[in-house]
């Protein structure tokens, strides 16, 4: 038995060693990928459920590694945060997303959608460490100036945990962002250390109901109850509410029935590279 234990320990050790090596390797490759602008931005539509049209997009980063293949953001975003690469990576994603949105505004306008309210918005994720960097406001301002995007079309998605970690810092950051004219969305609402008071305390414009509640809302009474509560909360506070992770017609029906304005999920489209999203837009354009 002792021998066996030893052998197992060895295997365990070997695995840990390999994992550490992979992380070290990825770290230096991520640095290179950011420098060479190899991180791609995919886009997923956010749909206006009542009007059945595109309301906006969420920018989602993708790292397609030459050898390891697809590395999910859940793996490389934390890595970027730990290595200080999140600032240049985040700036690059933001710049790309703003530029892409401007090109799509041209598409909408070419189809007769010229009203400000008809033009789609862009949501970009801001991670915790990124959000608390004092340089963030200046970077966003520079990118808006450089691309010429009207700030009202940009939404920054943050999670509630960010507000909890450093409420004071977050409050002054949010005030500065609001002065820039961008919108702020509370992502993954209901999964963190909430927080109903945060909605009052901080200038939050939109709420995104986490997909965990949405994916089970047609089977689980508790999830559905939470969704209904968030929807009436959003309505009472004058906030836009987006349901994430809508996958079935059944879920969509329940959401629409309860007055949910906006939805996002595989039912409408998976996140797609810009050329494919452009094709999706052309296909769904109604004027
Ligand atoms: P998130 O912000 O909550 O993004 C939504 C995630 O749900 C995305 O995963 C999206 O692909 C996925 N999703 C959308 N609809 C459905 C659906 O119907 N079913 C299912 N099962 N999933 C759906 P993704 O792209 O893997 O991103 C994971 C997380 O990584 C994001 O969660 C976000 O927190 C982070 N992330 C992604 N890109 C960036 C980025 O550029 N910057 C930062 N800071 N974080 C990012
Ligand atoms: Ca998000
Ligand atoms: Ca989310
Ligand atoms: Ca999430």
Short mmCIF file of C-alpha atoms and ligand atoms in Angstrom, two decimals:
data_model
loop_
_atom_site.label_atom_id
_atom_site.label_comp_id
_atom_site.label_asym_id
_atom_site.label_seq_id
_atom_site.Cartn_x
_atom_site.Cartn_y
_atom_site.Cartn_z
CA UNK A 1 0.00 0.00 0.00
CA UNK A 2 2.89 2.27 0.79
CA UNK A 3 4.37 1.67 -2.62
CA UNK A 4 1.05 2.45 -4.22
CA UNK A 5 0.75 5.69 -2.27
CA UNK A 6 4.17 6.72 -3.42
CA UNK A 7 3.37 5.96 -7.02
CA UNK A 8 0.20 7.93 -6.86
CA UNK A 9 2.00 10.86 -5.27
CA UNK A 10 4.47 10.77 -8.11
CA UNK A 11 1.73 10.88 -10.72
CA UNK A 12 0.05 13.73 -8.89
CA UNK A 13 3.33 15.59 -8.75
CA UNK A 14 3.97 15.03 -12.41
CA UNK A 15 0.53 16.43 -13.25
CA UNK A 16 1.11 19.50 -11.13
CA UNK A 17 4.46 19.97 -12.75
CA UNK A 18 2.96 19.74 -16.22
CA UNK A 19 0.24 22.17 -15.28
CA UNK A 20 2.74 24.67 -13.90
CA UNK A 21 4.78 24.34 -17.07
CA UNK A 22 1.72 24.89 -19.23
CA UNK A 23 0.80 28.01 -17.27
CA UNK A 24 4.32 29.39 -17.56
CA UNK A 25 4.35 28.65 -21.25
CA UNK A 26 0.92 30.18 -21.77
CA UNK A 27 1.97 33.25 -19.84
CA UNK A 28 4.81 34.08 -22.19
CA UNK A 29 2.72 33.14 -25.20
CA UNK A 30 -0.14 35.33 -24.04
CA UNK A 31 2.30 38.22 -23.85
CA UNK A 32 3.32 37.54 -27.42
CA UNK A 33 -0.27 37.04 -28.55
CA UNK A 34 -1.26 40.41 -27.09
CA UNK A 35 1.73 42.11 -28.70
CA UNK A 36 0.98 40.51 -32.06
CA UNK A 37 -2.73 41.17 -31.69
CA UNK A 38 -3.62 37.50 -32.01
CA UNK A 39 -6.50 37.66 -29.58
CA UNK A 40 -9.69 37.81 -31.60
CA UNK A 41 -12.95 39.46 -30.74
CA UNK A 42 -16.20 37.58 -31.38
CA UNK A 43 -19.62 39.17 -31.16
CA UNK A 44 -22.94 37.91 -29.82
CA UNK A 45 -26.15 39.84 -30.50
CA UNK A 46 -28.33 41.22 -27.72
CA UNK A 47 -31.87 41.10 -29.04
CA UNK A 48 -34.79 43.45 -28.41
CA UNK A 49 -37.37 40.76 -27.67
CA UNK A 50 -40.52 42.79 -28.28
CA UNK A 51 -39.34 44.48 -31.46
CA UNK A 52 -37.51 41.34 -32.61
CA UNK A 53 -34.47 43.22 -33.74
CA UNK A 54 -30.82 43.58 -32.82
CA UNK A 55 -30.35 45.89 -29.85
CA UNK A 56 -26.61 45.52 -29.50
CA UNK A 57 -23.67 43.17 -29.25
CA UNK A 58 -21.39 41.80 -26.58
CA UNK A 59 -17.69 41.60 -27.46
CA UNK A 60 -16.16 38.30 -26.28
CA UNK A 61 -12.45 37.60 -26.59
CA UNK A 62 -11.09 34.44 -28.18
CA UNK A 63 -7.55 33.12 -28.14
CA UNK A 64 -6.89 30.63 -30.86
CA UNK A 65 -3.47 29.29 -30.01
CA UNK A 66 -1.38 27.86 -32.88
CA UNK A 67 -0.67 24.63 -30.93
CA UNK A 68 -3.08 24.41 -28.00
CA UNK A 69 -6.06 25.45 -30.10
CA UNK A 70 -8.96 27.25 -28.50
CA UNK A 71 -8.21 28.60 -25.02
CA UNK A 72 -11.37 29.84 -23.30
CA UNK A 73 -11.52 33.35 -21.81
CA UNK A 74 -12.22 31.76 -18.42
CA UNK A 75 -8.60 30.56 -18.63
CA UNK A 76 -6.70 33.41 -20.27
CA UNK A 77 -8.49 36.40 -18.71
CA UNK A 78 -7.40 35.41 -15.16
CA UNK A 79 -3.93 34.75 -16.58
CA UNK A 80 -3.92 38.22 -18.14
CA UNK A 81 -5.00 39.71 -14.81
CA UNK A 82 -2.18 37.96 -12.95
CA UNK A 83 0.48 39.02 -15.41
CA UNK A 84 -0.48 42.66 -15.90
CA UNK A 85 -1.50 41.95 -19.49
CA UNK A 86 -5.14 42.76 -18.87
CA UNK A 87 -4.66 46.49 -19.53
CA UNK A 88 -3.14 46.17 -23.04
CA UNK A 89 -5.46 43.23 -23.84
CA UNK A 90 -8.52 45.12 -22.63
CA UNK A 91 -7.55 48.23 -24.57
CA UNK A 92 -7.12 46.21 -27.73
CA UNK A 93 -10.51 44.50 -27.32
CA UNK A 94 -12.18 47.84 -26.67
CA UNK A 95 -10.55 49.49 -29.69
CA UNK A 96 -11.52 46.60 -31.95
CA UNK A 97 -15.10 46.49 -30.63
CA UNK A 98 -15.60 50.25 -31.09
CA UNK A 99 -14.21 50.17 -34.63
CA UNK A 100 -16.37 47.18 -35.54
CA UNK A 101 -19.51 48.82 -34.13
CA UNK A 102 -18.91 51.95 -36.21
CA UNK A 103 -18.69 49.81 -39.34
CA UNK A 104 -21.98 48.12 -38.40
CA UNK A 105 -23.64 51.48 -37.79
CA UNK A 106 -22.92 52.16 -41.45
CA UNK A 107 -24.73 48.93 -42.35
CA UNK A 108 -27.77 49.91 -40.32
CA UNK A 109 -27.85 53.40 -41.77
CA UNK A 110 -27.51 52.06 -45.30
CA UNK A 111 -30.72 50.14 -44.54
CA UNK A 112 -32.60 53.25 -43.56
CA UNK A 113 -32.10 52.91 -39.79
CA UNK A 114 -30.82 56.40 -39.16
CA UNK A 115 -32.43 57.22 -35.80
CA UNK A 116 -29.99 57.22 -32.89
CA UNK A 117 -32.23 54.80 -31.01
CA UNK A 118 -32.19 52.34 -33.92
CA UNK A 119 -28.43 51.99 -33.98
CA UNK A 120 -26.99 49.06 -32.04
CA UNK A 121 -24.81 49.33 -28.93
CA UNK A 122 -21.63 47.51 -27.95
CA UNK A 123 -20.98 45.88 -24.58
CA UNK A 124 -17.42 45.20 -23.49
CA UNK A 125 -16.42 43.23 -20.39
CA UNK A 126 -14.18 44.90 -17.84
CA UNK A 127 -12.58 42.51 -15.36
CA UNK A 128 -12.06 43.31 -11.69
CA UNK A 129 -8.38 44.21 -11.82
CA UNK A 130 -8.93 46.21 -14.99
CA UNK A 131 -11.73 48.18 -13.42
CA UNK A 132 -9.68 49.29 -10.45
CA UNK A 133 -6.78 50.60 -12.54
CA UNK A 134 -6.73 54.42 -12.34
CA UNK A 135 -5.60 54.62 -15.97
CA UNK A 136 -8.82 52.99 -17.24
CA UNK A 137 -10.84 56.19 -17.72
CA UNK A 138 -8.08 57.86 -19.73
CA UNK A 139 -7.68 54.77 -21.88
CA UNK A 140 -11.39 54.55 -22.65
CA UNK A 141 -11.52 58.27 -23.38
CA UNK A 142 -8.56 57.97 -25.75
CA UNK A 143 -10.12 55.03 -27.60
CA UNK A 144 -13.45 56.84 -27.96
CA UNK A 145 -11.65 59.90 -29.33
CA UNK A 146 -9.46 57.83 -31.62
CA UNK A 147 -12.31 55.80 -33.10
CA UNK A 148 -14.90 58.57 -33.02
CA UNK A 149 -17.57 56.38 -31.42
CA UNK A 150 -20.30 58.30 -29.60
CA UNK A 151 -19.91 57.15 -25.95
CA UNK A 152 -23.67 56.61 -25.56
CA UNK A 153 -23.32 53.43 -27.66
CA UNK A 154 -20.72 51.88 -25.38
CA UNK A 155 -21.66 49.75 -22.37
CA UNK A 156 -19.09 48.47 -19.91
CA UNK A 157 -20.01 45.23 -18.17
CA UNK A 158 -18.73 44.77 -14.64
CA UNK A 159 -19.61 42.22 -11.97
CA UNK A 160 -20.98 43.00 -8.54
CA UNK A 161 -17.92 41.57 -6.79
CA UNK A 162 -15.89 44.49 -8.13
CA UNK A 163 -18.10 46.88 -6.20
CA UNK A 164 -17.73 44.88 -3.02
CA UNK A 165 -13.94 44.55 -3.11
CA UNK A 166 -13.40 48.30 -3.12
CA UNK A 167 -16.66 50.22 -2.88
CA UNK A 168 -15.03 53.62 -2.59
CA UNK A 169 -12.65 53.14 -5.51
CA UNK A 170 -15.43 51.62 -7.59
CA UNK A 171 -17.75 54.52 -6.79
CA UNK A 172 -15.32 57.18 -7.98
CA UNK A 173 -14.43 55.11 -11.04
CA UNK A 174 -18.10 54.76 -11.96
CA UNK A 175 -18.66 58.49 -11.51
CA UNK A 176 -15.81 59.21 -13.93
CA UNK A 177 -17.10 56.70 -16.46
CA UNK A 178 -20.58 58.21 -16.28
CA UNK A 179 -19.05 61.62 -16.98
CA UNK A 180 -17.55 60.15 -20.15
CA UNK A 181 -21.08 59.30 -21.23
CA UNK A 182 -20.82 55.51 -21.37
CA UNK A 183 -23.33 53.07 -19.83
CA UNK A 184 -22.55 50.57 -17.09
CA UNK A 185 -24.09 47.13 -16.86
CA UNK A 186 -24.14 44.81 -13.87
CA UNK A 187 -23.08 41.46 -15.30
CA UNK A 188 -23.95 38.02 -13.90
CA UNK A 189 -26.50 39.65 -11.62
CA UNK A 190 -27.46 37.48 -8.68
CA UNK A 191 -24.38 35.28 -8.62
CA UNK A 192 -21.96 37.43 -6.65
CA UNK A 193 -22.03 39.08 -3.30
CA UNK A 194 -25.13 41.14 -3.96
CA UNK A 195 -26.06 43.82 -3.37
CA UNK A 196 -29.51 45.13 -3.96
CA UNK A 197 -28.21 48.28 -2.32
CA UNK A 198 -25.49 48.50 -4.98
CA UNK A 199 -28.14 49.24 -7.56
CA UNK A 200 -29.13 52.33 -5.61
CA UNK A 201 -25.67 53.27 -4.39
CA UNK A 202 -23.92 53.12 -7.76
CA UNK A 203 -24.86 54.60 -11.16
CA UNK A 204 -25.77 51.32 -12.88
CA UNK A 205 -27.76 51.54 -16.14
CA UNK A 206 -28.39 47.90 -17.07
CA UNK A 207 -28.69 44.54 -15.35
CA UNK A 208 -27.77 41.21 -16.92
CA UNK A 209 -29.54 38.25 -15.37
CA UNK A 210 -27.00 35.45 -15.11
CA UNK A 211 -27.51 32.56 -17.49
CA UNK A 212 -27.63 30.14 -14.57
CA UNK A 213 -31.12 31.44 -13.72
CA UNK A 214 -32.22 31.66 -17.34
CA UNK A 215 -31.10 28.16 -18.30
CA UNK A 216 -33.24 26.60 -15.58
CA UNK A 217 -36.19 29.01 -15.56
CA UNK A 218 -38.48 26.67 -17.46
CA UNK A 219 -37.84 23.77 -15.06
CA UNK A 220 -37.04 25.38 -11.76
CA UNK A 221 -39.62 27.50 -9.91
CA UNK A 222 -36.95 29.22 -7.80
CA UNK A 223 -34.99 30.40 -10.84
CA UNK A 224 -38.16 31.69 -12.44
CA UNK A 225 -39.10 33.52 -9.23
CA UNK A 226 -35.68 35.19 -9.14
CA UNK A 227 -36.03 36.26 -12.78
CA UNK A 228 -39.46 37.75 -12.15
CA UNK A 229 -38.09 39.63 -9.16
CA UNK A 230 -35.12 41.04 -11.08
CA UNK A 231 -37.42 42.09 -13.92
CA UNK A 232 -39.72 44.04 -11.63
CA UNK A 233 -36.74 45.49 -9.79
CA UNK A 234 -35.27 46.65 -13.11
CA UNK A 235 -38.58 48.17 -14.14
CA UNK A 236 -38.98 49.96 -10.81
CA UNK A 237 -35.47 51.39 -10.97
CA UNK A 238 -35.70 52.29 -14.66
CA UNK A 239 -32.93 49.92 -15.71
CA UNK A 240 -32.68 47.88 -18.85
CA UNK A 241 -32.66 44.16 -18.10
CA UNK A 242 -30.92 41.63 -20.36
CA UNK A 243 -31.47 37.90 -19.88
CA UNK A 244 -28.28 35.98 -20.69
CA UNK A 245 -27.99 32.45 -22.00
CA UNK A 246 -31.41 32.09 -23.64
CA UNK A 247 -31.26 28.72 -25.34
CA UNK A 248 -34.83 27.54 -25.85
CA UNK A 249 -38.11 28.87 -27.18
CA UNK A 250 -39.65 27.87 -23.86
CA UNK A 251 -37.29 30.13 -21.92
CA UNK A 252 -37.90 32.94 -24.40
CA UNK A 253 -41.66 32.59 -23.96
CA UNK A 254 -41.44 32.87 -20.17
CA UNK A 255 -39.14 35.90 -20.41
CA UNK A 256 -41.33 37.76 -22.90
CA UNK A 257 -44.41 36.91 -20.86
CA UNK A 258 -42.83 38.58 -17.82
CA UNK A 259 -41.88 41.68 -19.77
CA UNK A 260 -38.17 41.06 -20.24
CA UNK A 261 -36.96 43.58 -22.83
CA UNK A 262 -33.68 42.09 -23.97
CA UNK A 263 -32.19 38.65 -24.43
CA UNK A 264 -28.90 37.10 -25.44
CA UNK A 265 -28.08 33.46 -26.05
CA UNK A 266 -27.51 30.57 -28.40
CA UNK A 267 -31.20 30.63 -29.40
CA UNK A 268 -30.45 33.82 -31.34
CA UNK A 269 -26.79 33.28 -32.16
CA UNK A 270 -23.55 32.00 -30.71
CA UNK A 271 -20.70 34.50 -30.46
CA UNK A 272 -19.34 34.83 -34.01
CA UNK A 273 -16.29 36.35 -35.68
CA UNK A 274 -16.99 39.78 -37.19
CA UNK A 275 -17.46 38.61 -40.80
CA UNK A 276 -20.04 36.02 -39.73
CA UNK A 277 -21.81 38.48 -37.46
CA UNK A 278 -21.96 40.91 -40.35
CA UNK A 279 -23.73 38.23 -42.40
CA UNK A 280 -26.12 37.62 -39.50
CA UNK A 281 -26.88 41.36 -39.35
CA UNK A 282 -27.56 41.56 -43.07
CA UNK A 283 -29.86 38.56 -42.81
CA UNK A 284 -31.83 40.03 -39.91
CA UNK A 285 -31.94 43.60 -41.05
CA UNK A 286 -35.45 44.97 -41.04
CA UNK A 287 -36.16 48.51 -42.00
P1 LIG B 1 -19.84 36.72 -19.57
O1 LIG B 1 -19.48 38.14 -19.65
O2 LIG B 1 -20.89 36.33 -18.62
O3 LIG B 1 -20.21 36.31 -21.07
C1 LIG B 1 -21.24 35.43 -21.40
C2 LIG B 1 -20.73 34.04 -21.64
O4 LIG B 1 -21.83 33.17 -21.87
C3 LIG B 1 -19.83 33.92 -22.87
O5 LIG B 1 -18.85 32.91 -22.61
C4 LIG B 1 -20.83 33.44 -23.94
O6 LIG B 1 -20.20 32.76 -25.01
C5 LIG B 1 -21.68 32.51 -23.11
N1 LIG B 1 -23.02 32.32 -23.66
C6 LIG B 1 -23.79 33.20 -24.33
N2 LIG B 1 -24.99 32.68 -24.64
C7 LIG B 1 -25.00 31.42 -24.15
C8 LIG B 1 -25.97 30.35 -24.15
O7 LIG B 1 -27.08 30.47 -24.66
N3 LIG B 1 -25.60 29.20 -23.55
C9 LIG B 1 -24.38 29.03 -22.96
N4 LIG B 1 -24.11 27.85 -22.41
N5 LIG B 1 -23.45 30.01 -22.95
C10 LIG B 1 -23.75 31.19 -23.53
P2 LIG B 1 -17.34 33.11 -23.02
O8 LIG B 1 -17.26 33.82 -24.34
O9 LIG B 1 -16.67 31.80 -22.86
O10 LIG B 1 -16.78 34.10 -21.92
C11 LIG B 1 -16.69 33.73 -20.57
C12 LIG B 1 -16.39 34.91 -19.69
O11 LIG B 1 -15.08 35.41 -19.95
C13 LIG B 1 -17.32 36.08 -19.92
O12 LIG B 1 -18.52 35.83 -19.24
C14 LIG B 1 -16.50 37.21 -19.36
O13 LIG B 1 -16.61 37.27 -17.97
C15 LIG B 1 -15.08 36.79 -19.71
N6 LIG B 1 -14.63 37.51 -20.92
C16 LIG B 1 -14.79 37.19 -22.22
N7 LIG B 1 -14.20 38.10 -23.03
C17 LIG B 1 -13.66 39.03 -22.21
C18 LIG B 1 -12.91 40.25 -22.43
O14 LIG B 1 -12.63 40.68 -23.56
N8 LIG B 1 -12.51 40.94 -21.32
C19 LIG B 1 -12.80 40.52 -20.06
N9 LIG B 1 -12.39 41.26 -19.03
N10 LIG B 1 -13.52 39.40 -19.81
C20 LIG B 1 -13.93 38.67 -20.87
CA1 LIG B 2 -20.51 39.98 -19.94
CA1 LIG B 3 -22.61 37.48 -17.92
CA1 LIG B 4 -20.83 34.76 -16.69
#
